Short mmCIF file of C-alpha atoms in Angstrom, two decimals:
data_model
loop_
_atom_site.label_atom_id
_atom_site.label_comp_id
_atom_site.label_asym_id
_atom_site.label_seq_id
_atom_site.Cartn_x
_atom_site.Cartn_y
_atom_site.Cartn_z
CA MET A 1 0.00 0.00 0.00
CA LYS A 2 1.29 3.40 -0.99
CA ILE A 3 1.41 5.58 2.12
CA SER A 4 1.18 9.29 1.50
CA PRO A 5 3.83 11.33 3.28
CA ILE A 6 1.44 14.27 3.39
CA LYS A 7 -2.10 14.60 4.68
CA LEU A 8 -4.33 14.95 1.62
CA ILE A 9 -7.60 15.57 3.47
CA ASP A 10 -7.71 17.60 6.69
CA GLU A 11 -9.94 17.14 9.73
CA ASN A 12 -12.57 19.48 8.23
CA GLY A 13 -12.81 17.33 5.14
CA ARG A 14 -10.99 19.91 3.04
CA ARG A 15 -8.47 18.84 0.42
CA ILE A 16 -4.88 20.01 0.27
CA ASP A 17 -5.83 23.01 -1.87
CA GLY A 18 -8.84 23.84 0.29
CA ARG A 19 -11.49 22.28 -1.95
CA LEU A 20 -14.32 20.04 -0.83
CA PRO A 21 -14.27 16.48 -2.23
CA HIS A 22 -16.76 17.22 -5.02
CA GLU A 23 -15.43 20.63 -6.00
CA ILE A 24 -13.57 21.18 -9.24
CA ARG A 25 -10.75 23.68 -9.59
CA LYS A 26 -11.26 27.07 -11.18
CA VAL A 27 -11.66 26.62 -14.91
CA LYS A 28 -11.06 29.18 -17.65
CA ILE A 29 -11.50 28.39 -21.33
CA GLU A 30 -10.86 30.64 -24.32
CA SER A 31 -11.40 29.83 -27.98
CA GLY A 32 -9.68 31.22 -31.06
CA VAL A 33 -6.42 32.10 -29.36
CA LEU A 34 -4.09 31.34 -32.29
CA LYS A 35 -4.01 33.04 -35.67
CA ASN A 36 -2.47 30.33 -37.87
CA ALA A 37 -4.54 27.40 -36.67
CA ASP A 38 -7.98 26.73 -38.17
CA GLY A 39 -9.25 26.37 -34.63
CA SER A 40 -7.68 26.79 -31.23
CA ALA A 41 -8.40 26.88 -27.53
CA TYR A 42 -6.65 27.60 -24.25
CA ILE A 43 -7.64 26.11 -20.93
CA GLU A 44 -6.62 26.74 -17.37
CA LEU A 45 -7.82 24.18 -14.89
CA GLY A 46 -6.30 25.10 -11.55
CA ASN A 47 -2.61 25.35 -12.33
CA ASN A 48 -2.85 23.42 -15.59
CA LYS A 49 -2.22 25.54 -18.65
CA ILE A 50 -2.84 23.88 -21.98
CA ILE A 51 -3.08 25.21 -25.51
CA VAL A 52 -4.63 23.29 -28.41
CA ALA A 53 -4.49 23.94 -32.15
CA VAL A 54 -6.59 22.22 -34.82
CA TYR A 55 -5.55 22.18 -38.46
CA GLY A 56 -7.86 20.79 -41.13
CA PRO A 57 -9.62 19.27 -42.78
CA ARG A 58 -6.55 19.51 -44.99
CA GLU A 59 -4.56 17.38 -47.41
CA VAL A 60 -3.00 14.26 -45.93
CA TYR A 61 0.75 13.91 -45.92
CA PRO A 62 2.11 11.25 -46.28
CA LYS A 63 -0.59 10.61 -48.87
CA HIS A 64 -0.88 6.85 -48.33
CA GLN A 65 -2.36 7.53 -44.88
CA ALA A 66 -5.50 9.02 -46.41
CA LEU A 67 -8.72 7.10 -45.78
CA ALA A 68 -11.21 6.63 -48.61
CA ASP A 69 -14.36 6.88 -46.50
CA ARG A 70 -13.53 9.38 -43.78
CA ALA A 71 -11.08 11.97 -42.54
CA LEU A 72 -7.96 10.82 -40.77
CA LEU A 73 -7.92 12.16 -37.22
CA ARG A 74 -4.45 12.63 -35.81
CA CYS A 75 -3.67 13.77 -32.33
CA ARG A 76 -0.44 14.74 -30.64
CA TYR A 77 -0.38 15.28 -26.89
CA SER A 78 2.89 16.80 -25.82
CA MET A 79 4.23 18.22 -22.58
CA ALA A 80 6.65 21.12 -22.69
CA PRO A 81 9.97 20.37 -20.96
CA PHE A 82 9.32 23.15 -18.45
CA SER A 83 5.76 22.09 -17.66
CA VAL A 84 6.77 19.75 -14.84
CA GLU A 85 9.01 19.80 -11.74
CA GLU A 86 11.92 17.91 -13.35
CA ARG A 87 12.62 18.87 -16.95
CA LYS A 88 10.94 16.45 -19.33
CA THR A 89 12.76 15.49 -22.49
CA PRO A 90 11.13 17.12 -25.55
CA SER A 91 10.93 13.81 -27.44
CA PRO A 92 7.65 11.93 -26.98
CA THR A 93 7.62 9.57 -24.00
CA ARG A 94 5.66 6.31 -23.88
CA ARG A 95 3.13 8.08 -21.68
CA GLU A 96 2.61 10.82 -24.27
CA ILE A 97 2.24 8.26 -27.05
CA GLU A 98 -0.45 6.39 -25.12
CA LEU A 99 -2.22 9.61 -24.16
CA SER A 100 -2.21 10.82 -27.76
CA LYS A 101 -4.01 7.61 -28.69
CA VAL A 102 -6.64 7.67 -25.93
CA ILE A 103 -7.31 11.39 -26.46
CA ARG A 104 -7.80 10.77 -30.18
CA GLU A 105 -10.24 7.97 -29.37
CA ALA A 106 -12.04 10.27 -26.93
CA LEU A 107 -12.56 12.96 -29.60
CA GLU A 108 -13.24 10.70 -32.60
CA PRO A 109 -16.81 9.70 -31.65
CA ALA A 110 -17.83 13.37 -31.62
CA ILE A 111 -16.60 14.31 -35.09
CA PHE A 112 -18.43 13.75 -38.39
CA LEU A 113 -15.23 12.37 -39.96
CA GLU A 114 -17.24 10.76 -42.76
CA GLU A 115 -18.02 14.25 -44.11
CA TYR A 116 -14.38 14.75 -45.14
CA PRO A 117 -12.94 11.65 -46.83
CA ARG A 118 -9.27 11.74 -47.92
CA THR A 119 -8.43 14.64 -45.61
CA ALA A 120 -6.63 14.94 -42.31
CA ILE A 121 -7.71 16.70 -39.14
CA ASP A 122 -4.77 17.34 -36.85
CA VAL A 123 -5.12 18.12 -33.17
CA PHE A 124 -1.97 19.44 -31.51
CA ILE A 125 -1.99 19.67 -27.72
CA GLU A 126 0.79 21.41 -25.85
CA VAL A 127 0.78 21.21 -22.07
CA LEU A 128 2.52 24.38 -20.90
CA GLU A 129 2.12 23.70 -17.21
CA ALA A 130 0.94 20.47 -15.62
CA ASP A 131 -0.70 19.90 -12.25
CA GLY A 132 -2.74 16.70 -12.46
CA GLY A 133 -5.55 16.04 -14.92
CA THR A 134 -3.81 17.19 -18.09
CA ARG A 135 -5.37 14.51 -20.28
CA THR A 136 -8.89 15.45 -19.28
CA ALA A 137 -8.26 19.20 -19.56
CA SER A 138 -6.66 18.55 -22.98
CA ILE A 139 -9.78 16.76 -24.20
CA THR A 140 -12.02 19.55 -22.93
CA ALA A 141 -9.91 22.17 -24.73
CA ALA A 142 -9.40 20.08 -27.88
CA SER A 143 -13.13 19.71 -28.45
CA VAL A 144 -13.53 23.50 -28.15
CA ALA A 145 -10.69 23.96 -30.67
CA LEU A 146 -12.38 21.49 -33.06
CA ALA A 147 -15.65 23.40 -32.80
CA ASP A 148 -13.75 26.66 -33.24
CA ALA A 149 -12.28 25.22 -36.48
CA GLY A 150 -15.86 24.84 -37.71
CA ILE A 151 -15.66 21.07 -37.91
CA PRO A 152 -19.13 19.53 -37.66
CA MET A 153 -19.56 17.66 -34.41
CA ARG A 154 -22.21 15.52 -32.73
CA ASP A 155 -21.42 17.09 -29.36
CA LEU A 156 -18.53 18.61 -27.48
CA VAL A 157 -16.40 16.25 -25.43
CA THR A 158 -15.94 17.15 -21.78
CA ALA A 159 -13.65 15.38 -19.38
CA ILE A 160 -12.77 15.23 -15.70
CA ALA A 161 -10.75 12.92 -13.46
CA ILE A 162 -12.28 11.21 -10.46
CA GLY A 163 -9.75 10.10 -7.89
CA LYS A 164 -9.49 8.20 -4.65
CA VAL A 165 -7.77 10.02 -1.83
CA GLU A 166 -7.55 8.56 1.66
CA GLY A 167 -10.36 6.17 0.77
CA LEU A 168 -12.65 8.95 -0.45
CA LEU A 169 -13.77 9.62 -4.01
CA VAL A 170 -12.82 13.15 -5.03
CA VAL A 171 -13.43 15.15 -8.19
CA ASP A 172 -10.69 16.72 -10.32
CA LEU A 173 -7.43 15.43 -8.83
CA ASN A 174 -4.59 17.89 -8.56
CA GLY A 175 -0.93 16.96 -9.02
CA LEU A 176 -0.26 16.05 -5.38
CA GLU A 177 -3.46 14.03 -5.08
CA ASP A 178 -2.55 12.23 -8.28
CA GLN A 179 0.94 11.45 -7.02
CA TYR A 180 0.07 10.38 -3.49
CA GLY A 181 -3.57 9.33 -3.82
CA GLU A 182 -4.81 5.77 -4.23
CA GLY A 183 -6.41 5.98 -7.62
CA ASP A 184 -7.16 8.01 -10.70
CA MET A 185 -10.12 7.53 -13.05
CA PRO A 186 -10.27 9.94 -15.98
CA ILE A 187 -13.67 10.10 -17.71
CA ALA A 188 -14.64 11.90 -20.92
CA MET A 189 -18.21 12.20 -22.11
CA MET A 190 -20.30 13.69 -24.86
CA PRO A 191 -22.56 15.38 -22.30
CA GLN A 192 -25.61 15.95 -24.49
CA LEU A 193 -25.59 12.44 -25.98
CA GLY A 194 -24.56 10.68 -22.77
CA TYR A 195 -21.72 8.62 -24.20
CA VAL A 196 -18.46 7.90 -22.42
CA THR A 197 -15.60 8.26 -24.88
CA LEU A 198 -12.59 8.00 -22.59
CA PHE A 199 -12.47 5.84 -19.53
CA GLN A 200 -9.37 4.70 -17.74
CA ALA A 201 -8.43 3.83 -14.22
CA ASP A 202 -5.49 2.92 -12.13
CA GLY A 203 -5.49 2.22 -8.43
CA ARG A 204 -8.13 -0.04 -6.87
CA PHE A 205 -11.86 0.63 -7.06
CA THR A 206 -14.91 -1.43 -6.14
CA ALA A 207 -17.82 -1.85 -8.55
CA GLU A 208 -19.85 0.42 -6.24
CA GLU A 209 -17.23 3.15 -6.48
CA LEU A 210 -17.46 2.91 -10.25
CA LYS A 211 -21.15 3.83 -10.08
CA GLU A 212 -20.44 6.66 -7.65
CA ALA A 213 -17.64 7.94 -9.91
CA PHE A 214 -20.05 8.31 -12.83
CA LYS A 215 -22.44 10.36 -10.71
CA LEU A 216 -19.66 12.66 -9.53
CA ALA A 217 -18.23 12.98 -13.03
CA ASN A 218 -21.65 13.84 -14.43
CA ASP A 219 -22.05 16.89 -12.19
CA ALA A 220 -18.53 18.19 -12.85
CA ILE A 221 -18.87 17.61 -16.59
CA LYS A 222 -22.12 19.62 -16.68
CA LYS A 223 -20.31 22.63 -15.19
CA ILE A 224 -17.35 22.41 -17.54
CA TYR A 225 -19.65 21.87 -20.53
CA GLU A 226 -21.24 25.27 -19.80
CA GLU A 227 -17.77 26.86 -19.74
CA GLN A 228 -16.96 25.31 -23.11
CA LYS A 229 -20.12 26.66 -24.69
CA GLN A 230 -19.51 30.10 -23.19
CA ALA A 231 -15.94 30.11 -24.56
CA LEU A 232 -17.26 29.44 -28.07
CA LYS A 233 -20.00 32.06 -27.79
CA ARG A 234 -17.67 34.73 -26.39
CA LYS A 235 -15.54 34.63 -29.51
CA TYR A 236 -18.54 35.48 -31.67
CA LEU A 237 -19.70 38.19 -29.29
CA LYS A 238 -16.31 39.81 -29.87
CA VAL A 239 -16.73 39.45 -33.63
CA ALA A 240 -20.18 41.05 -33.36
CA GLU A 241 -18.82 43.98 -31.35
CA ILE A 242 -16.09 44.64 -33.85
CA GLY A 243 -18.70 44.45 -36.59
CA GLU A 244 -20.60 47.38 -35.08
CA ILE A 245 -17.59 49.71 -35.12
CA MET B 1 3.60 3.06 -35.46
CA SER B 2 3.22 -0.65 -36.09
CA SER B 3 -0.10 0.32 -37.53
CA LYS B 4 -2.66 -2.19 -38.45
CA ALA B 5 -2.15 -2.07 -42.18
CA SER B 6 -5.33 -3.56 -43.57
CA GLU B 7 -8.07 -3.30 -41.04
CA VAL B 8 -10.96 -4.28 -43.23
CA LEU B 9 -13.70 -6.81 -42.96
CA SER B 10 -15.52 -7.89 -46.09
CA LEU B 11 -19.09 -6.65 -46.26
CA LEU B 12 -20.28 -10.22 -46.63
CA LYS B 13 -18.55 -11.35 -43.44
CA ARG B 14 -19.72 -8.24 -41.66
CA ASP B 15 -23.34 -8.96 -42.50
CA VAL B 16 -23.05 -12.59 -41.41
CA LEU B 17 -21.35 -11.59 -38.17
CA LEU B 18 -23.92 -8.92 -37.36
CA GLY B 19 -26.86 -11.10 -38.37
CA ASN B 20 -25.66 -13.92 -36.13
CA LEU B 21 -24.97 -11.59 -33.20
CA LYS B 22 -28.51 -10.28 -33.32
CA ARG B 23 -29.65 -13.86 -32.78
CA GLY B 24 -27.23 -14.12 -29.84
CA GLU B 25 -24.73 -16.29 -31.71
CA ARG B 26 -21.09 -15.71 -32.43
CA LEU B 27 -19.31 -17.08 -35.50
CA ASP B 28 -17.35 -19.60 -33.43
CA GLY B 29 -20.49 -20.84 -31.66
CA ARG B 30 -19.91 -19.00 -28.39
CA GLY B 31 -22.53 -17.07 -26.44
CA PRO B 32 -21.88 -13.36 -25.77
CA GLU B 33 -20.30 -13.97 -22.36
CA ASP B 34 -18.39 -17.16 -23.20
CA TYR B 35 -14.62 -17.15 -23.14
CA ARG B 36 -12.56 -19.20 -25.58
CA GLU B 37 -10.55 -22.17 -24.33
CA ILE B 38 -7.46 -21.12 -22.41
CA LYS B 39 -4.22 -23.04 -22.09
CA ILE B 40 -1.29 -21.85 -19.98
CA GLU B 41 2.18 -23.40 -20.18
CA THR B 42 4.78 -22.13 -17.74
CA GLY B 43 8.51 -22.58 -17.31
CA ILE B 44 9.05 -23.02 -21.02
CA ILE B 45 12.14 -20.81 -21.37
CA GLY B 46 15.07 -22.16 -19.38
CA LYS B 47 17.11 -18.97 -19.53
CA ALA B 48 14.30 -16.76 -18.26
CA GLU B 49 13.60 -16.40 -14.54
CA GLY B 50 9.94 -16.94 -15.34
CA SER B 51 7.96 -17.56 -18.51
CA ALA B 52 4.53 -18.46 -19.80
CA LEU B 53 2.86 -19.20 -23.10
CA VAL B 54 -0.84 -18.47 -23.10
CA HIS B 55 -3.35 -19.65 -25.68
CA ILE B 56 -6.77 -18.06 -25.83
CA GLY B 57 -8.37 -19.93 -28.70
CA ASP B 58 -5.95 -19.35 -31.56
CA THR B 59 -4.35 -16.29 -29.97
CA LYS B 60 -0.91 -17.01 -28.57
CA VAL B 61 1.19 -14.74 -26.39
CA ILE B 62 4.47 -15.48 -24.67
CA ALA B 63 5.82 -13.56 -21.69
CA GLY B 64 9.29 -13.83 -20.25
CA VAL B 65 10.59 -12.42 -16.98
CA LYS B 66 14.24 -11.43 -16.59
CA ALA B 67 15.66 -10.12 -13.34
CA GLU B 68 18.73 -7.94 -12.99
CA ILE B 69 20.33 -6.10 -10.13
CA GLY B 70 20.05 -2.38 -10.75
CA THR B 71 19.63 0.97 -9.07
CA PRO B 72 16.23 2.14 -7.80
CA PHE B 73 14.44 5.21 -9.14
CA PRO B 74 15.39 8.30 -7.07
CA ASP B 75 11.80 8.87 -5.91
CA THR B 76 11.36 5.24 -4.77
CA PRO B 77 14.73 4.36 -3.20
CA ASN B 78 13.26 1.46 -1.22
CA GLN B 79 11.44 -0.32 -4.01
CA GLY B 80 12.45 -2.68 -6.76
CA VAL B 81 11.80 -1.71 -10.37
CA GLN B 82 9.12 -3.14 -12.66
CA ILE B 83 9.41 -2.68 -16.41
CA VAL B 84 6.82 -3.99 -18.86
CA ASN B 85 7.39 -4.05 -22.58
CA ALA B 86 5.13 -5.44 -25.29
CA GLU B 87 5.85 -6.07 -28.94
CA LEU B 88 3.27 -6.74 -31.62
CA ILE B 89 5.73 -8.46 -33.92
CA PRO B 90 5.00 -9.00 -37.63
CA LEU B 91 5.31 -12.74 -37.10
CA ALA B 92 1.99 -12.66 -35.27
CA SER B 93 -0.26 -11.16 -37.92
CA PRO B 94 -0.22 -9.78 -41.46
CA ILE B 95 -1.44 -6.47 -40.03
CA PHE B 96 1.55 -5.94 -37.73
CA GLU B 97 4.46 -4.10 -39.29
CA PRO B 98 8.11 -4.15 -38.31
CA GLY B 99 9.64 -1.12 -36.67
CA PRO B 100 9.89 0.49 -33.27
CA PRO B 101 6.94 0.03 -30.90
CA GLY B 102 3.92 1.99 -32.05
CA GLU B 103 1.00 3.31 -30.06
CA ASP B 104 -0.75 -0.07 -29.95
CA ASP B 105 2.32 -1.80 -28.50
CA ILE B 106 2.85 1.00 -25.98
CA GLU B 107 -0.80 1.12 -24.91
CA LEU B 108 -0.79 -2.65 -24.36
CA ALA B 109 2.43 -2.57 -22.31
CA ARG B 110 1.24 0.35 -20.20
CA VAL B 111 -2.15 -1.20 -19.46
CA ILE B 112 -0.50 -4.47 -18.35
CA ASP B 113 1.99 -2.45 -16.29
CA ARG B 114 -0.71 -0.39 -14.55
CA GLY B 115 -2.73 -3.47 -13.61
CA LEU B 116 0.28 -5.20 -12.05
CA ARG B 117 1.22 -2.01 -10.21
CA SER B 118 -2.27 -1.21 -8.90
CA ALA B 119 -2.63 -4.79 -7.66
CA GLU B 120 0.90 -4.70 -6.23
CA THR B 121 1.49 -8.05 -7.90
CA ILE B 122 5.25 -7.78 -7.64
CA ARG B 123 6.07 -6.93 -4.02
CA LEU B 124 8.50 -4.23 -5.03
CA ASP B 125 9.24 -3.33 -1.39
CA GLU B 126 10.65 -6.83 -0.90
CA LEU B 127 13.09 -6.50 -3.79
CA VAL B 128 15.52 -4.12 -2.09
CA LEU B 129 19.06 -5.45 -1.69
CA ILE B 130 20.90 -2.35 -0.44
CA PRO B 131 18.39 0.40 0.43
CA GLY B 132 18.66 3.37 -1.92
CA LYS B 133 21.41 1.70 -3.95
CA LYS B 134 20.73 -1.79 -5.21
CA VAL B 135 17.39 -3.39 -6.00
CA TRP B 136 16.04 -6.10 -8.26
CA THR B 137 14.76 -4.84 -11.60
CA ILE B 138 12.07 -7.12 -13.00
CA PHE B 139 11.62 -6.96 -16.77
CA ILE B 140 8.43 -8.44 -18.19
CA ASP B 141 8.60 -8.77 -21.95
CA ILE B 142 5.44 -9.73 -23.78
CA TYR B 143 5.55 -11.04 -27.34
CA SER B 144 2.46 -11.80 -29.36
CA LEU B 145 2.96 -14.92 -31.48
CA ASP B 146 -0.41 -15.35 -33.13
CA TYR B 147 -2.98 -12.54 -33.08
CA ASN B 148 -6.54 -13.74 -33.30
CA GLY B 149 -8.17 -11.20 -31.03
CA ASN B 150 -7.95 -10.10 -27.40
CA LEU B 151 -4.25 -9.45 -26.92
CA PHE B 152 -4.92 -7.54 -23.70
CA ASP B 153 -6.29 -10.54 -21.78
CA ALA B 154 -3.76 -12.94 -23.27
CA SER B 155 -0.87 -10.60 -22.44
CA GLY B 156 -2.14 -10.02 -18.90
CA LEU B 157 -2.54 -13.75 -18.32
CA ALA B 158 0.91 -14.44 -19.76
CA ALA B 159 2.56 -11.74 -17.65
CA LEU B 160 0.83 -12.88 -14.45
CA SER B 161 1.53 -16.59 -15.11
CA ALA B 162 5.18 -15.84 -15.81
CA LEU B 163 5.49 -13.80 -12.59
CA LEU B 164 3.78 -16.50 -10.51
CA THR B 165 6.41 -19.00 -11.66
CA THR B 166 9.41 -16.67 -11.44
CA ASN B 167 12.31 -17.61 -9.19
CA LEU B 168 15.06 -15.22 -8.13
CA LYS B 169 18.52 -16.21 -7.00
CA LYS B 170 19.07 -15.88 -3.26
CA THR B 171 21.63 -13.25 -2.34
CA GLU B 172 24.27 -12.74 0.30
CA ILE B 173 25.11 -9.15 1.09
CA THR B 174 28.30 -8.08 2.80
CA GLY B 175 28.68 -4.31 2.92
CA GLU B 176 28.28 -3.12 -0.67
CA ASN B 177 28.91 -6.56 -2.14
CA ILE B 178 26.09 -8.69 -3.45
CA ILE B 179 26.82 -12.35 -4.06
CA LEU B 180 24.28 -14.35 -6.05
CA LYS B 181 23.85 -17.85 -4.69
CA GLU B 182 22.88 -20.97 -6.58
CA GLU B 183 19.71 -21.45 -4.53
CA GLU B 184 16.53 -19.81 -5.71
CA GLN B 185 13.39 -18.48 -4.11
CA PRO B 186 10.03 -17.52 -5.61
CA LEU B 187 9.46 -13.89 -6.58
CA PRO B 188 7.38 -12.28 -3.81
CA VAL B 189 3.90 -11.73 -5.27
CA GLY B 190 0.85 -9.95 -3.90
CA ARG B 191 -2.54 -9.74 -5.55
CA LYS B 192 -3.25 -11.51 -8.82
CA PRO B 193 -5.02 -9.31 -11.36
CA VAL B 194 -6.91 -10.89 -14.25
CA TYR B 195 -7.60 -8.87 -17.39
CA VAL B 196 -11.04 -9.14 -18.97
CA THR B 197 -11.81 -7.39 -22.25
CA LEU B 198 -15.22 -6.81 -23.79
CA VAL B 199 -16.18 -5.16 -27.04
CA LYS B 200 -19.40 -3.44 -27.97
CA ILE B 201 -20.94 -4.10 -31.38
CA GLU B 202 -24.02 -1.94 -31.82
CA ASP B 203 -25.60 -2.52 -28.40
CA ILE B 204 -24.23 -6.00 -27.81
CA LEU B 205 -21.42 -6.65 -25.32
CA LEU B 206 -19.08 -9.54 -26.12
CA VAL B 207 -16.49 -11.04 -23.79
CA ASP B 208 -13.10 -12.13 -25.20
CA PRO B 209 -13.48 -10.74 -28.74
CA SER B 210 -12.12 -12.62 -31.74
CA TYR B 211 -10.16 -10.74 -34.39
CA GLU B 212 -13.23 -10.26 -36.61
CA GLU B 213 -15.25 -9.03 -33.66
CA GLU B 214 -12.53 -6.52 -32.80
CA LEU B 215 -12.62 -5.21 -36.37
CA LEU B 216 -16.36 -4.79 -36.24
CA ALA B 217 -16.39 -3.37 -32.70
CA ASP B 218 -17.54 0.18 -31.96
CA ALA B 219 -15.55 0.28 -28.74
CA ARG B 220 -13.48 -1.88 -26.45
CA ILE B 221 -13.07 -1.93 -22.68
CA THR B 222 -10.67 -3.84 -20.46
CA PHE B 223 -11.21 -4.35 -16.73
CA ILE B 224 -8.42 -5.58 -14.49
CA VAL B 225 -9.88 -7.48 -11.54
CA ASP B 226 -8.13 -8.82 -8.43
CA GLU B 227 -9.14 -11.74 -6.18
CA SER B 228 -11.29 -9.53 -3.92
CA ASP B 229 -13.27 -8.29 -6.95
CA ASN B 230 -11.62 -4.88 -6.85
CA ILE B 231 -11.01 -3.18 -10.15
CA CYS B 232 -7.27 -2.51 -10.51
CA GLY B 233 -7.41 -0.73 -13.81
CA ILE B 234 -9.64 0.14 -16.74
CA GLN B 235 -8.84 1.04 -20.31
CA LYS B 236 -11.41 2.04 -22.90
CA GLY B 237 -10.45 2.03 -26.55
CA GLY B 238 -12.05 2.23 -29.95
CA LYS B 239 -13.68 4.82 -32.13
CA LYS B 240 -17.06 5.16 -30.39
CA GLY B 241 -18.35 5.54 -26.86
CA PHE B 242 -20.18 3.55 -24.20
CA LYS B 243 -23.23 4.58 -22.23
CA PRO B 244 -22.44 4.65 -18.49
CA SER B 245 -24.98 1.84 -17.99
CA GLU B 246 -23.11 -0.29 -20.54
CA ILE B 247 -19.83 0.26 -18.71
CA LEU B 248 -21.36 -0.75 -15.39
CA LYS B 249 -22.87 -3.86 -16.99
CA ALA B 250 -19.51 -4.67 -18.60
CA ALA B 251 -17.83 -4.28 -15.20
CA ASP B 252 -20.21 -6.81 -13.64
CA ILE B 253 -19.60 -9.27 -16.47
CA ALA B 254 -15.85 -8.74 -16.19
CA ILE B 255 -15.85 -9.43 -12.43
CA GLU B 256 -17.82 -12.63 -12.97
CA THR B 257 -15.55 -13.72 -15.81
CA ALA B 258 -12.42 -12.96 -13.78
CA THR B 259 -13.56 -15.35 -11.05
CA LYS B 260 -13.75 -18.13 -13.63
CA LEU B 261 -10.39 -17.29 -15.22
CA ARG B 262 -8.67 -17.22 -11.84
CA LYS B 263 -9.25 -20.96 -11.41
CA ILE B 264 -6.79 -21.83 -14.16
CA LEU B 265 -3.88 -19.69 -12.93
CA PRO B 266 -0.68 -21.62 -12.23
CA SER B 267 0.05 -22.21 -8.56
CA THR B 268 3.00 -20.30 -7.13
#
């Protein structure tokens, strides 16, 4: 059993950053933050800072990767060397390769890829600062960037991590809770359609806790979903204002 | 990426498969929750400290355990090291390509690794020789030999079976010197996680998917279950999603299936 050297939940039931078990960190999402990209988004979730660019639908290079019946969705999740305590090498680690795959599979169900055969849609995720829950925040921001690129989607994808800290299920693990806690269960959903598109876990959970985790995730996802929609609307409010001048 | 080069299923086969599934039948005659026949052979590689060849139907996976004395990671000075590697080699299927490990190989290795870690299968705290300086490093290398569906479960079973039959040399430590003795002792093992994978085709959940079923699947989910029915890891894959109710149903099926699979594990 991993024993945490620090107390993660205090006697008042507050977490190490002062939150209650079901509270998410402060979230800020902006869309259309990059000029070159067809779509982009920036998210801050607590101390996490992540920027996402979407290019496409565009021509596929190398050409043999093109798919005859749908667009090729490619996804690169990358952490900047300075985003973590100890410098991370810039070359992709095994963790980043796996995360790129699961993030792609989390976004894919939401996109009408069949509308754009023989093209590529590229999602580039750069984690500028990491503090637990980067994969889920990346998915949340990436789906905003995809929508910002004008790519037709069935729904946004919204994600949050449920964790187990000192035997208690908590929402939106931070870095310390992730490191010293007993489990981590990232969940991504298409909130409107009710489909789970990313689901992973490590640590030990009972079947009951699985049910509980879905309930907790649902509430957090609803809140973040609103933020995503607001981020997309805000960009067009700005456009409208400029239009009046 | 050792990408799956030709992931296509003929329309004819697809229709037959789907038609049969809707009647509750699978192409190989199994019911939705039936597992294929499993065979586990252990101790097959003399030079490895532990080894196992697992057959699930026609799928074959071999796992070998090698142990070396190494240095611990700085953040875990009083723990041994566990390293899991998986290779989808071109020998195993026409769709595997040569080259460095791609995302499928890496995902597989990392899911197996997480399950073993969460279950504390290898008692890493018992593998310390000189605290902070010398520990046992346990390498688990998983090679697919014949891919006919469900590499996750086969790899998990192979890794666990190999670990359960691993023996380490006894050591004698004087100061900074470690002498390996001829005598051996079993690797200290904790909980035994079993990997159970299901796929979803339309709204049907299938345990232990065949290759064709994996091609047709909308999504895949693997549950890692220990002997007290705790879930020690989950990995969802595939191009579509699950409803939460489907995941909870899949978890129940996986826990039930794990209990059955556990009966055929090799004894330590």
